[in-house]
PDB file of C-alpha atoms in Angstrom:
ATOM      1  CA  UNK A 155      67.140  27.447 -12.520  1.00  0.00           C
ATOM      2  CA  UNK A 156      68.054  27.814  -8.553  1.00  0.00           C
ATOM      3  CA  UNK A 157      64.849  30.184  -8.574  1.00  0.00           C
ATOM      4  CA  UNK A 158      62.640  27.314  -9.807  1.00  0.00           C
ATOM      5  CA  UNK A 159      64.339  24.748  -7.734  1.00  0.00           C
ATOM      6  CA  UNK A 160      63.524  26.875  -4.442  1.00  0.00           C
ATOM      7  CA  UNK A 161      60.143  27.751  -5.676  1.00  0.00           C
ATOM      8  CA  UNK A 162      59.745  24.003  -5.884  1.00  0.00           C
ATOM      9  CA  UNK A 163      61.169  23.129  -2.370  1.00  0.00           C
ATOM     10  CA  UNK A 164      59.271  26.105  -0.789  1.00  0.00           C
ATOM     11  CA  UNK A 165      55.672  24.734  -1.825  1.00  0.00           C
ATOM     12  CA  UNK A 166      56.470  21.218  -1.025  1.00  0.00           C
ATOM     13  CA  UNK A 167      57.318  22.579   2.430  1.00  0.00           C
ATOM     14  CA  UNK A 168      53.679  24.548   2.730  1.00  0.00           C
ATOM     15  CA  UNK A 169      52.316  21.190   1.665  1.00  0.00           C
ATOM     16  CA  UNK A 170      53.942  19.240   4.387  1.00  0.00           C
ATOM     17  CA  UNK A 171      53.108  22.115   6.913  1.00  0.00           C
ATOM     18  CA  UNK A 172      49.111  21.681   5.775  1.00  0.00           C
ATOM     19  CA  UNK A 173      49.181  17.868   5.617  1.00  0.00           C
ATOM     20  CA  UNK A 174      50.853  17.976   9.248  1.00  0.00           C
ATOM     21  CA  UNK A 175      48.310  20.573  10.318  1.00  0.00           C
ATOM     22  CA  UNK A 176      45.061  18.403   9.520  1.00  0.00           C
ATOM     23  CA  UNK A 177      46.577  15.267  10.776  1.00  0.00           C
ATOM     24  CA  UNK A 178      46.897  17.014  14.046  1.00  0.00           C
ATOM     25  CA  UNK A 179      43.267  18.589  13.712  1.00  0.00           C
ATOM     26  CA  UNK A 180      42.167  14.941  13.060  1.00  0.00           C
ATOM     27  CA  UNK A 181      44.149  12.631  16.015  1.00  0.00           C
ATOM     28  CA  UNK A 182      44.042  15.983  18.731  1.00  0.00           C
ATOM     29  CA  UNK A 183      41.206  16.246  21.412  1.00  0.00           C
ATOM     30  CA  UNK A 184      39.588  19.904  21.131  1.00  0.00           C
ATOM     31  CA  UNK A 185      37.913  21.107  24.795  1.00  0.00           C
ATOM     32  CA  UNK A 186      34.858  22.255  24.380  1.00  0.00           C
ATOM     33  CA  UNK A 187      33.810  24.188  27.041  1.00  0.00           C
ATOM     34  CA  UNK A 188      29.927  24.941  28.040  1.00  0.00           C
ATOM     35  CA  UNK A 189      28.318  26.911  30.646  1.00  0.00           C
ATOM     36  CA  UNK A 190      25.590  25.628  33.275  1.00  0.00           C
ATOM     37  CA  UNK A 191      22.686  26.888  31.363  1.00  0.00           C
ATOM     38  CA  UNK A 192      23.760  25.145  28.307  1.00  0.00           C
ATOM     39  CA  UNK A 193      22.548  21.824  29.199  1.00  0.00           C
ATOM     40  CA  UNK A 194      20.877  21.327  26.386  1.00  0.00           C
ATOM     41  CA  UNK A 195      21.750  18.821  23.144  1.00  0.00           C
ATOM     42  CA  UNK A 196      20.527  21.027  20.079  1.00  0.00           C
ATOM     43  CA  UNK A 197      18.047  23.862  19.678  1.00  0.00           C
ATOM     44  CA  UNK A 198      18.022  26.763  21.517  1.00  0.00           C
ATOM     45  CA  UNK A 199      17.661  28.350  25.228  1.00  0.00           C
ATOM     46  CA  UNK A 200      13.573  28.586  23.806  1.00  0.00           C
ATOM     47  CA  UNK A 201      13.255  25.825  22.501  1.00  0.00           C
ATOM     48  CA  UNK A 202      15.192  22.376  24.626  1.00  0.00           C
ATOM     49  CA  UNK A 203      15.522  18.707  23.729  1.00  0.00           C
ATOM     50  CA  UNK A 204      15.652  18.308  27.485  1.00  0.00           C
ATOM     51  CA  UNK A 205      12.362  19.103  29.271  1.00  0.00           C
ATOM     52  CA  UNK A 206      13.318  18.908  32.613  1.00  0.00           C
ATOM     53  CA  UNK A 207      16.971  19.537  34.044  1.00  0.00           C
ATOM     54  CA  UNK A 208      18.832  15.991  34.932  1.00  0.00           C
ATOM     55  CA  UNK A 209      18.429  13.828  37.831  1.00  0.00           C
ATOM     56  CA  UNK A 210      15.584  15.441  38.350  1.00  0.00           C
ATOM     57  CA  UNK A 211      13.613  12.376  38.873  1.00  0.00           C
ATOM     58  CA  UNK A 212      12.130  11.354  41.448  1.00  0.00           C
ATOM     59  CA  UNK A 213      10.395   8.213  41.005  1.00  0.00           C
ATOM     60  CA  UNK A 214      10.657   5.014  38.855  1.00  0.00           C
ATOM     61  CA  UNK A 215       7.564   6.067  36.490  1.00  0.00           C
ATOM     62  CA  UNK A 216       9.784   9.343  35.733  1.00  0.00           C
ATOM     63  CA  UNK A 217      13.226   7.435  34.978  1.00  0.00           C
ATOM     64  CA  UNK A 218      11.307   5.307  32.266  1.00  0.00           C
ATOM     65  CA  UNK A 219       9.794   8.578  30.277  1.00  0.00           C
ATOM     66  CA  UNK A 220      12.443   9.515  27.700  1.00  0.00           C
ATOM     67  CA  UNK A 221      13.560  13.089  28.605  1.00  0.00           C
ATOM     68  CA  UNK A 222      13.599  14.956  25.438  1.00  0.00           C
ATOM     69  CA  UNK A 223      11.205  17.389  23.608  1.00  0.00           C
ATOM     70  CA  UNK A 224      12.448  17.766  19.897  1.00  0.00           C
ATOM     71  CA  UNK A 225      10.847  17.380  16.905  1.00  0.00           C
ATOM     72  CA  UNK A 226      11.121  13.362  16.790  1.00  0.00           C
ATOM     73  CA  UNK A 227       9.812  11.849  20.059  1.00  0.00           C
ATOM     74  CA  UNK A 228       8.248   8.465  21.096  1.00  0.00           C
ATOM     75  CA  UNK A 229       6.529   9.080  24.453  1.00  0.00           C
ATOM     76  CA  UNK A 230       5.744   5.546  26.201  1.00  0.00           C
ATOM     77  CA  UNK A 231       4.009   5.478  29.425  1.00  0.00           C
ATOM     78  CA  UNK A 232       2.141   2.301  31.013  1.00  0.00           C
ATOM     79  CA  UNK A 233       1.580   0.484  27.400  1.00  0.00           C
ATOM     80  CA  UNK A 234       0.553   3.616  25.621  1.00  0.00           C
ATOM     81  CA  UNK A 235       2.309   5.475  22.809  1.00  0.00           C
ATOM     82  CA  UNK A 236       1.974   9.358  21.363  1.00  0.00           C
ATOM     83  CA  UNK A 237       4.302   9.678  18.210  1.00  0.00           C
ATOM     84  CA  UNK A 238       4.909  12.708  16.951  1.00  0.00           C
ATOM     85  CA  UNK A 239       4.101  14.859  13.166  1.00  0.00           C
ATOM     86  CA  UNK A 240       7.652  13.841  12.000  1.00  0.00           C
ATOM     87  CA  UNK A 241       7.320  10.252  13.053  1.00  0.00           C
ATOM     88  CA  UNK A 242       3.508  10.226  11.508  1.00  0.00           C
ATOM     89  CA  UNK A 243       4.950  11.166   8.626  1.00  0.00           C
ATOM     90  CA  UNK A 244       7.286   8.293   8.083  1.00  0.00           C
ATOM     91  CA  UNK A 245       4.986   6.040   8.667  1.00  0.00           C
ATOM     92  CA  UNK A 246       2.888   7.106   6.419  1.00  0.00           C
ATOM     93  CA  UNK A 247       5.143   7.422   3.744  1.00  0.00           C
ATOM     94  CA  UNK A 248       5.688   3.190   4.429  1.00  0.00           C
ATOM     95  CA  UNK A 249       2.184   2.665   4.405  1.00  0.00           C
ATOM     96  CA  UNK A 250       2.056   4.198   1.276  1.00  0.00           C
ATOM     97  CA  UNK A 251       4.435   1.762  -0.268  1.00  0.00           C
ATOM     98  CA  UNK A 252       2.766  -0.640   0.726  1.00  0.00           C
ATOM     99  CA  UNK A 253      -0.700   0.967  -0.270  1.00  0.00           C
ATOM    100  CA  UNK A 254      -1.043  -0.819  -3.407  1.00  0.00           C
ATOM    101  CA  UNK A 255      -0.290  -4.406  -2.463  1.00  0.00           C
ATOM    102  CA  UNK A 256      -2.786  -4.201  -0.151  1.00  0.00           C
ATOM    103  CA  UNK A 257      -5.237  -2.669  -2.414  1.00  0.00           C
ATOM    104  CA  UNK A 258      -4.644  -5.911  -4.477  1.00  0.00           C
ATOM    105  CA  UNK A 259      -4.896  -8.222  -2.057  1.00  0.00           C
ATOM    106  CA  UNK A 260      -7.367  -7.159   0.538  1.00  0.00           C
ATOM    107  CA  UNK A 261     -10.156  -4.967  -1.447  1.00  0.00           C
ATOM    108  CA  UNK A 262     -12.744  -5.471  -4.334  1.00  0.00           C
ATOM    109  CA  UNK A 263      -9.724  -4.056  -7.023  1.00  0.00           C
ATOM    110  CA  UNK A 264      -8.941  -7.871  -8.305  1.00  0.00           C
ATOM    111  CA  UNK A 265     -12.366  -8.462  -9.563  1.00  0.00           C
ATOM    112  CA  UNK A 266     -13.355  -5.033 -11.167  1.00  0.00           C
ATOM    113  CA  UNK A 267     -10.159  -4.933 -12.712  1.00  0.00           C
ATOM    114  CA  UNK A 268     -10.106  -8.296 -14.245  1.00  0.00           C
ATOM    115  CA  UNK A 269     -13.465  -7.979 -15.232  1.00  0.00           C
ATOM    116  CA  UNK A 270     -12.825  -4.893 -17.048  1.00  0.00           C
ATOM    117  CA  UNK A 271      -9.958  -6.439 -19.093  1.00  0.00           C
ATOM    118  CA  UNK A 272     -12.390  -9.010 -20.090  1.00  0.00           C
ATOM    119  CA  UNK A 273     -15.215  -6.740 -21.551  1.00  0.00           C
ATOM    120  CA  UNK A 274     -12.165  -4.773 -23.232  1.00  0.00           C
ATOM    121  CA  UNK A 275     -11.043  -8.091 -24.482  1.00  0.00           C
ATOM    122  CA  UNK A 276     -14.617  -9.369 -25.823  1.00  0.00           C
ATOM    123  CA  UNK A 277     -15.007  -6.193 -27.808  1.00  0.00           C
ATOM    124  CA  UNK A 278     -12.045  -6.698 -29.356  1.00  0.00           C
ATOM    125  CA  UNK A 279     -10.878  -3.077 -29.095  1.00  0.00           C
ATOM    126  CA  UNK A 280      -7.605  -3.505 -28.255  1.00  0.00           C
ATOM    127  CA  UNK A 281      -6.000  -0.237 -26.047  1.00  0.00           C
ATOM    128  CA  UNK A 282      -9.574   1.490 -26.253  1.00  0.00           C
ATOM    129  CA  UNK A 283     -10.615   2.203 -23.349  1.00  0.00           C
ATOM    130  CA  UNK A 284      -6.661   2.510 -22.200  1.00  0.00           C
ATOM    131  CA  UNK A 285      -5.175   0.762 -19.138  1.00  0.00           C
ATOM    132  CA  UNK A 286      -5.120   3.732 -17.455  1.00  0.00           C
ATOM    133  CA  UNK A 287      -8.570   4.560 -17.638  1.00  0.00           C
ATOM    134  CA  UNK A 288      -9.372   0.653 -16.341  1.00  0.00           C
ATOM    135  CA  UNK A 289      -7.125   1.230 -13.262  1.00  0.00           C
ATOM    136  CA  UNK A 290      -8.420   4.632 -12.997  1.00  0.00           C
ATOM    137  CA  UNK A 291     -12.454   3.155 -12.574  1.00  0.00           C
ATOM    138  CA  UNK A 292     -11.201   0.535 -10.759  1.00  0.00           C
ATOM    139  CA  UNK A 293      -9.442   2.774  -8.088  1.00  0.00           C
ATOM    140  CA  UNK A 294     -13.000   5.079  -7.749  1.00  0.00           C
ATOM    141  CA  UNK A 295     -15.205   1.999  -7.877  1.00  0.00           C
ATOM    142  CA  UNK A 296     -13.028   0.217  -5.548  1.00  0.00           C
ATOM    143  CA  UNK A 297     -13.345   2.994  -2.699  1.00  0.00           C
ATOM    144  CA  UNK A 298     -16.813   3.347  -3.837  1.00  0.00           C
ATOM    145  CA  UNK A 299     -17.491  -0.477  -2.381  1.00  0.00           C
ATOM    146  CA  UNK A 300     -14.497  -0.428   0.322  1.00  0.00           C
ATOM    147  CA  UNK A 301     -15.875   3.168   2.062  1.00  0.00           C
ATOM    148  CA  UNK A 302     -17.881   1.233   4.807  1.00  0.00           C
ATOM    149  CA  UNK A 303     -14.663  -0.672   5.497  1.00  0.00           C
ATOM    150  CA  UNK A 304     -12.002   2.402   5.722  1.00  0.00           C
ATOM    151  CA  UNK A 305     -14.707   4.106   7.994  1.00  0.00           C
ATOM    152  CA  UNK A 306     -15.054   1.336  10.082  1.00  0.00           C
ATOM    153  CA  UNK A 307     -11.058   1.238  10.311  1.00  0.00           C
ATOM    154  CA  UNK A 308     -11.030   4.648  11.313  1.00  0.00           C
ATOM    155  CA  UNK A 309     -13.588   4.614  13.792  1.00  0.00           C
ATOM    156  CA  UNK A 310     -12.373   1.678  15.586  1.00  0.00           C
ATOM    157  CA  UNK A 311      -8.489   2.233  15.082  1.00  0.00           C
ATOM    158  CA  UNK A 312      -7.508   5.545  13.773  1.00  0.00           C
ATOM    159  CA  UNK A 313      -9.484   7.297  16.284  1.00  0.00           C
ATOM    160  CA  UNK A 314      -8.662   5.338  19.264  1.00  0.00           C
ATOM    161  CA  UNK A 315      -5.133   4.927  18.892  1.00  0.00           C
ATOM    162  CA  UNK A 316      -4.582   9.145  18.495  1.00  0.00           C
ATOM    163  CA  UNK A 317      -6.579   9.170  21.763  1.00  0.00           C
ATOM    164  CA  UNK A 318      -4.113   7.016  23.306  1.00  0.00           C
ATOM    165  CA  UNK A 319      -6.798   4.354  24.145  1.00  0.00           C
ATOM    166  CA  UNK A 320      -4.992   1.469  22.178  1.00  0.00           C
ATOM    167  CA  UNK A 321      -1.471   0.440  21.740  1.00  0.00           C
ATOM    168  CA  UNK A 322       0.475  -0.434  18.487  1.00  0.00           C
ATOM    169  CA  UNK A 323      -0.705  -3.672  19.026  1.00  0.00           C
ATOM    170  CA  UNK A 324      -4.679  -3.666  19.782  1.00  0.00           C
ATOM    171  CA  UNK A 325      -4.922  -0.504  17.019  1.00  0.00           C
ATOM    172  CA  UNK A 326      -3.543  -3.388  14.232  1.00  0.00           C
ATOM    173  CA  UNK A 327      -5.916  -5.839  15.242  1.00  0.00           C
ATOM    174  CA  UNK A 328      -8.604  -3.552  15.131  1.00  0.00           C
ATOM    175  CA  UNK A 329      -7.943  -2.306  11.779  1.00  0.00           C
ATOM    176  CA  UNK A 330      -7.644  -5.643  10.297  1.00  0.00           C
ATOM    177  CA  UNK A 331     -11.310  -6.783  11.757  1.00  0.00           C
ATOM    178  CA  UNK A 332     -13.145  -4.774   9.224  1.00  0.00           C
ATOM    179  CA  UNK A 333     -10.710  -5.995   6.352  1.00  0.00           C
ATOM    180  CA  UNK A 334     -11.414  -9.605   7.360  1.00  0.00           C
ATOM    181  CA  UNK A 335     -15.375  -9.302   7.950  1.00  0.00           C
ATOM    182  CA  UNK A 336     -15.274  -7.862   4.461  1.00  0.00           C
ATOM    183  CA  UNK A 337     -12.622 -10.864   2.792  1.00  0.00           C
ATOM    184  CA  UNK A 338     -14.874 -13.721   5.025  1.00  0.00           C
ATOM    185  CA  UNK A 339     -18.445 -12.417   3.042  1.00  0.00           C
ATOM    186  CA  UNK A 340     -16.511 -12.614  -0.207  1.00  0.00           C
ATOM    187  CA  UNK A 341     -14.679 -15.791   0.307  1.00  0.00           C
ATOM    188  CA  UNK A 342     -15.821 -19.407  -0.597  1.00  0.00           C
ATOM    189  CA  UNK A 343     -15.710 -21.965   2.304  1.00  0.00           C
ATOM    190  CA  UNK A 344     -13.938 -24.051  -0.349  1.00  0.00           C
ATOM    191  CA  UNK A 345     -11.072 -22.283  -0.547  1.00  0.00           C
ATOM    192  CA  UNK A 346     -10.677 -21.631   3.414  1.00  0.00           C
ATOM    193  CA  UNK A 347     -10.443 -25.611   4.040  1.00  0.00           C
ATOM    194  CA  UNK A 348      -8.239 -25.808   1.143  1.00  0.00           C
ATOM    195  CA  UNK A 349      -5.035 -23.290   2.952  1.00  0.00           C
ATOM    196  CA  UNK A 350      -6.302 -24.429   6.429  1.00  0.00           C
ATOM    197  CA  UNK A 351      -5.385 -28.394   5.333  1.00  0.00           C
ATOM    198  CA  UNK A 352      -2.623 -27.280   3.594  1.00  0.00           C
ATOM    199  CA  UNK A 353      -1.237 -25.680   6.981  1.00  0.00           C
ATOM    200  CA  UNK A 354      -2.828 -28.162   9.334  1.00  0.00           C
ATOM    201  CA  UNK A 355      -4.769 -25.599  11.142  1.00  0.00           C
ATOM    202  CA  UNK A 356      -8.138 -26.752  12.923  1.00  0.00           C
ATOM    203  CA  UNK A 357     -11.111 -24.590  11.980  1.00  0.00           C
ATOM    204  CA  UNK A 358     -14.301 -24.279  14.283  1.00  0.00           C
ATOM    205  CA  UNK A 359     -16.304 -22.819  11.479  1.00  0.00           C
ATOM    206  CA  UNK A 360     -16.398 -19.291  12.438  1.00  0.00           C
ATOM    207  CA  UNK A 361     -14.405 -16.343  11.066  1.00  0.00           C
ATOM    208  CA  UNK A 362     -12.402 -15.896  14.378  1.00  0.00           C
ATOM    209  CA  UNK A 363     -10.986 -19.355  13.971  1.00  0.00           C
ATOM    210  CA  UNK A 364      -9.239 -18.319  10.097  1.00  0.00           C
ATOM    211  CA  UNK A 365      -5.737 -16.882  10.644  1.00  0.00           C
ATOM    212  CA  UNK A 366      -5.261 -13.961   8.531  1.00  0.00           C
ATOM    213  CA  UNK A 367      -2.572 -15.824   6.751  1.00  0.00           C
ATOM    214  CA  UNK A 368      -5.086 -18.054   5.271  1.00  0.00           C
ATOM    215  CA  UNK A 369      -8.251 -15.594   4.808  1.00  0.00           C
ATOM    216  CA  UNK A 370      -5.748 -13.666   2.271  1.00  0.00           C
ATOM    217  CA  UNK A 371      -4.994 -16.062   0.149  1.00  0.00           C
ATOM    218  CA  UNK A 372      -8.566 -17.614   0.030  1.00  0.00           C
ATOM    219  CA  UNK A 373     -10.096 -14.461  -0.787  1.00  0.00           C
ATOM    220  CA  UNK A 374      -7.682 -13.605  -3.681  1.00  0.00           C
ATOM    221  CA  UNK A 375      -8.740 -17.354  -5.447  1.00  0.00           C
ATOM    222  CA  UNK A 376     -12.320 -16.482  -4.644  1.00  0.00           C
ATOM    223  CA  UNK A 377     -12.293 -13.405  -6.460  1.00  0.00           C
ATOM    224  CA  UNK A 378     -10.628 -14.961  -9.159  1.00  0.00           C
ATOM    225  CA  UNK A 379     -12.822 -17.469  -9.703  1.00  0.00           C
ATOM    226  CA  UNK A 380     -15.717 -14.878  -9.771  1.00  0.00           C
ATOM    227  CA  UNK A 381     -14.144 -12.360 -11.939  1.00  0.00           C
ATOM    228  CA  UNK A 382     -13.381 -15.830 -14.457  1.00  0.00           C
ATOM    229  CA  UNK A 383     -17.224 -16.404 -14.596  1.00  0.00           C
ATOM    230  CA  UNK A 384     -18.029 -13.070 -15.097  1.00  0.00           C
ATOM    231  CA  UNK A 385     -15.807 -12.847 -17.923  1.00  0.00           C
ATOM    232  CA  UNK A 386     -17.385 -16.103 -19.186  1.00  0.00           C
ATOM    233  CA  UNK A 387     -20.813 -14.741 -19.234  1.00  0.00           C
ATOM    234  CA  UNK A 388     -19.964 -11.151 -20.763  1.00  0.00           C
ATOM    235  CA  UNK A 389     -17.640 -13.562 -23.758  1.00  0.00           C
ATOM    236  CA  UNK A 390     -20.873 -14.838 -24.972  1.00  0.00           C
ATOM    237  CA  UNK A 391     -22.850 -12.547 -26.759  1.00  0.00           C
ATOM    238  CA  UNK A 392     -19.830 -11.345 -28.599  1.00  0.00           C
ATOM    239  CA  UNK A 393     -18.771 -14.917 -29.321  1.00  0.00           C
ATOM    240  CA  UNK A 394     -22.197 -15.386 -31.030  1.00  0.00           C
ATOM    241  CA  UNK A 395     -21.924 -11.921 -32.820  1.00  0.00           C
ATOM    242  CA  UNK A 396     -18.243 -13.389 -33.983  1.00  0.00           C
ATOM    243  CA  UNK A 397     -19.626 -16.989 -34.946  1.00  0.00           C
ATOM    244  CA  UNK A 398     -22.678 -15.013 -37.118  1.00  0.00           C
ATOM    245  CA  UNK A 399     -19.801 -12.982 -38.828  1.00  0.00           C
ATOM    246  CA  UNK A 400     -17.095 -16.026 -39.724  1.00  0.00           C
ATOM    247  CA  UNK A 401     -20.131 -17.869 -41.218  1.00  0.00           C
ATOM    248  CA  UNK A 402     -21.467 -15.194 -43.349  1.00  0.00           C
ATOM    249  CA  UNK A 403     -18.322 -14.362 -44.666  1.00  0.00           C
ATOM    250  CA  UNK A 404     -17.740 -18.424 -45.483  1.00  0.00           C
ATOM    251  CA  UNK A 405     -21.184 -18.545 -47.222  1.00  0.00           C
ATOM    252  CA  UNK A 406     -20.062 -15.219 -49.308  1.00  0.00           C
ATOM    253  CA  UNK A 407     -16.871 -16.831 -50.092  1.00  0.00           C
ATOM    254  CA  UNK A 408     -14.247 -14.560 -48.434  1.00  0.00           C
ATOM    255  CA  UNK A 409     -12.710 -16.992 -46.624  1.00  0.00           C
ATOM    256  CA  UNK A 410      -9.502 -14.424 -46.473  1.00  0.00           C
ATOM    257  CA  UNK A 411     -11.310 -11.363 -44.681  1.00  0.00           C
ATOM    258  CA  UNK A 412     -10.482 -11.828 -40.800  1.00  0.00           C
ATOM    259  CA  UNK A 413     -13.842 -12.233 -39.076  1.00  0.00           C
ATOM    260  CA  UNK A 414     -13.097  -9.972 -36.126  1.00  0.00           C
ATOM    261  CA  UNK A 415     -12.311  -6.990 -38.792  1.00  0.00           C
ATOM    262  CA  UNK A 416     -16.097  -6.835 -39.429  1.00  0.00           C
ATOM    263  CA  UNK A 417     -17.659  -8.175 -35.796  1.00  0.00           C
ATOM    264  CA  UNK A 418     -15.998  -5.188 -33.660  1.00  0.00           C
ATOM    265  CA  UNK A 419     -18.346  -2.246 -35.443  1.00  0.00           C
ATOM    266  CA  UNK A 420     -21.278  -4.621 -34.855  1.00  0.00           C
ATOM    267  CA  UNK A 421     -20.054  -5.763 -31.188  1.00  0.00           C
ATOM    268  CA  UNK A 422     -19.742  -1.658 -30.111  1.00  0.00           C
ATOM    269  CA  UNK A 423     -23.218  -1.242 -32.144  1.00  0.00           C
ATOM    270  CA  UNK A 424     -24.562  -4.048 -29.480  1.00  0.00           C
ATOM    271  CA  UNK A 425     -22.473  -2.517 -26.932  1.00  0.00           C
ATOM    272  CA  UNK A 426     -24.133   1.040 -26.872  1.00  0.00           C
ATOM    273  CA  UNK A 427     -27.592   0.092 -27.624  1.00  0.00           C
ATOM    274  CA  UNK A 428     -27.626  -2.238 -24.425  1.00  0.00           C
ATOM    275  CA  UNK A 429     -25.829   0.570 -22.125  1.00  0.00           C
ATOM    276  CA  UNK A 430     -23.023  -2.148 -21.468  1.00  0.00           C
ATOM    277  CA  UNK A 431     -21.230  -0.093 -19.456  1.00  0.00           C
ATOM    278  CA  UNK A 432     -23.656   0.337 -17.062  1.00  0.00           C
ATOM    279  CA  UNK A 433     -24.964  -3.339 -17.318  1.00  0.00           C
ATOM    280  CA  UNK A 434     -21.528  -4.558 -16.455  1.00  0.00           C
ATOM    281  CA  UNK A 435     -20.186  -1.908 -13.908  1.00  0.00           C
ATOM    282  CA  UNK A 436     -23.579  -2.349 -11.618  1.00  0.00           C
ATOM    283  CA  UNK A 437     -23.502  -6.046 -12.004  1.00  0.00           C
ATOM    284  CA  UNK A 438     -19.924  -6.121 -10.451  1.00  0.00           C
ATOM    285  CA  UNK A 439     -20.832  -3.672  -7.775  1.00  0.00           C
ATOM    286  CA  UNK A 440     -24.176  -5.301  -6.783  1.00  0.00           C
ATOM    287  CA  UNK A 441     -21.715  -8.571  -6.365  1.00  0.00           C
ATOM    288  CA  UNK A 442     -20.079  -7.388  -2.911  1.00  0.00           C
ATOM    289  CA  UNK A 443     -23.546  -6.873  -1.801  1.00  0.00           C
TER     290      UNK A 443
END
């Protein structure tokens, strides 16, 4: 027993002597000492953070460049910025997220799509083709139409801003001109008066005069009204193949067979003998031009 009780007290004593050992570690100032060559943050004696030793300077355009030359820099001299790969890359990654709201809302993707859903719909097919497939044409035929745009945005953004001829600022408002020339052909004048009275905004009648918070929404309830219509029109033949169907079956008396059981072999039939797909995909393309 007196064994065990000074086992006990010894290891509650190294406890105390490790718990009084980090607390010092913790509240204690430790010197570090560095020699003059060392001037340097991180990195090594090849490769600085620092490109030029301090107070160095000798002028007030040199004070206001930063003085580092890692791997994450923002250079900004006289209204011009140079990011670098590691900074690209983040924003990139955040344009990504935010790549398909704005393939939504600012491209030719609402009305293919929704067009598509409607022929699926007419012929009654149910998952065939799948949603993934729609999306999938969609996304092709969609930078099919938009290509002009993106080039123009690259031209007269992309490539000028890596040059360091535009700013943050004029880069973003030359990107968005090609978006908006391409949303003001598509959009009805209709639906521009309609946001521009409902935020009291004068318009002059030209496309410089629309803010771009009111070209947006205009051109997404344009191309929903157009996608409607063309749903409308590509309902009909189907609806007549349906009403033949219903009525023959009435006449034969089977009042219990659901018509659209025996209309969706004759609606593909109709389908494939007029080349639908093609009927309907170049009809929706041929609309943005």
């Amino acid at each position: 027993m007196k064994k065990y009780f000074s086992g006990k007290k010894v290891m509650r004593m190294i406890c105390l002597l490790f718990s009084v050992g980090i607390l010092l570690y913790m509240y204690c100032p430790v010197p570090v000492l560095a020699s003059e060559s060392e001037t340097h943050l991180t990195g090594t004696t090849d490769e600085r953070t620092n490109r030029r030793e301090p107070g160095e300077s000798e002028s007030q355009e040199e004070l206001q460049e930063l003085n580092i030359g890692n791997t994450f820099t923002i250079t900004y001299n006289d209204g011009n910025g140079q990011l670098n790969g590691s900074l690209r890359i983040l924003i990139t990654l955040t344009l990504i997220a935010l790549a398909p709201i704005l393939i939504l809302m600012l491209t030719s993707f609402t009305r293919i799509i929704i067009v598509l859903h409607f022929t699926r719909a007419a012929l009654n097919t149910q998952t065939a083709p799948p949603n993934q497939v729609l999306i999938g044409l969609a996304l092709f035929l969609t930078f099919f139409i938009m290509q002009p745009t993106f080039q123009a945005v690259y031209d007269n953004a992309v490539v000028p801003f890596e040059a360091g001829e535009l700013n943050q600022q004029e880069a973003l408002e030359e990107g968005l001109k090609p978006f908006r020339q391409f949303m003001y052909g598509q959009t009805q004048e209709r639906d521009v008066r309609l946001f521009l009275e409902i935020s009291d905004t004068e318009w002059n009648g030209d496309l410089d005069g629309i803010p771009t918070s009111v070209l947006i929404p205009s051109f997404i309830i344009s191309e929903l009204r157009k996608a409607f219509i063309i749903g409308f029109y590509i309902y009909i033949p189907f609806i007549v193949i349906d009403m033949v169907v219903a009525s023959t079956l009435m006449s034969m008396g089977m009042m219990m067979l659901p018509p659209t059981t025996i209309s969706m072999p004759f609606k593909i039939l109709l389908f494939v003998l007029a080349d639908g797909w093609n009927l309907i995909i170049g009809s929706v393309v041929k609309t943005f031009y």
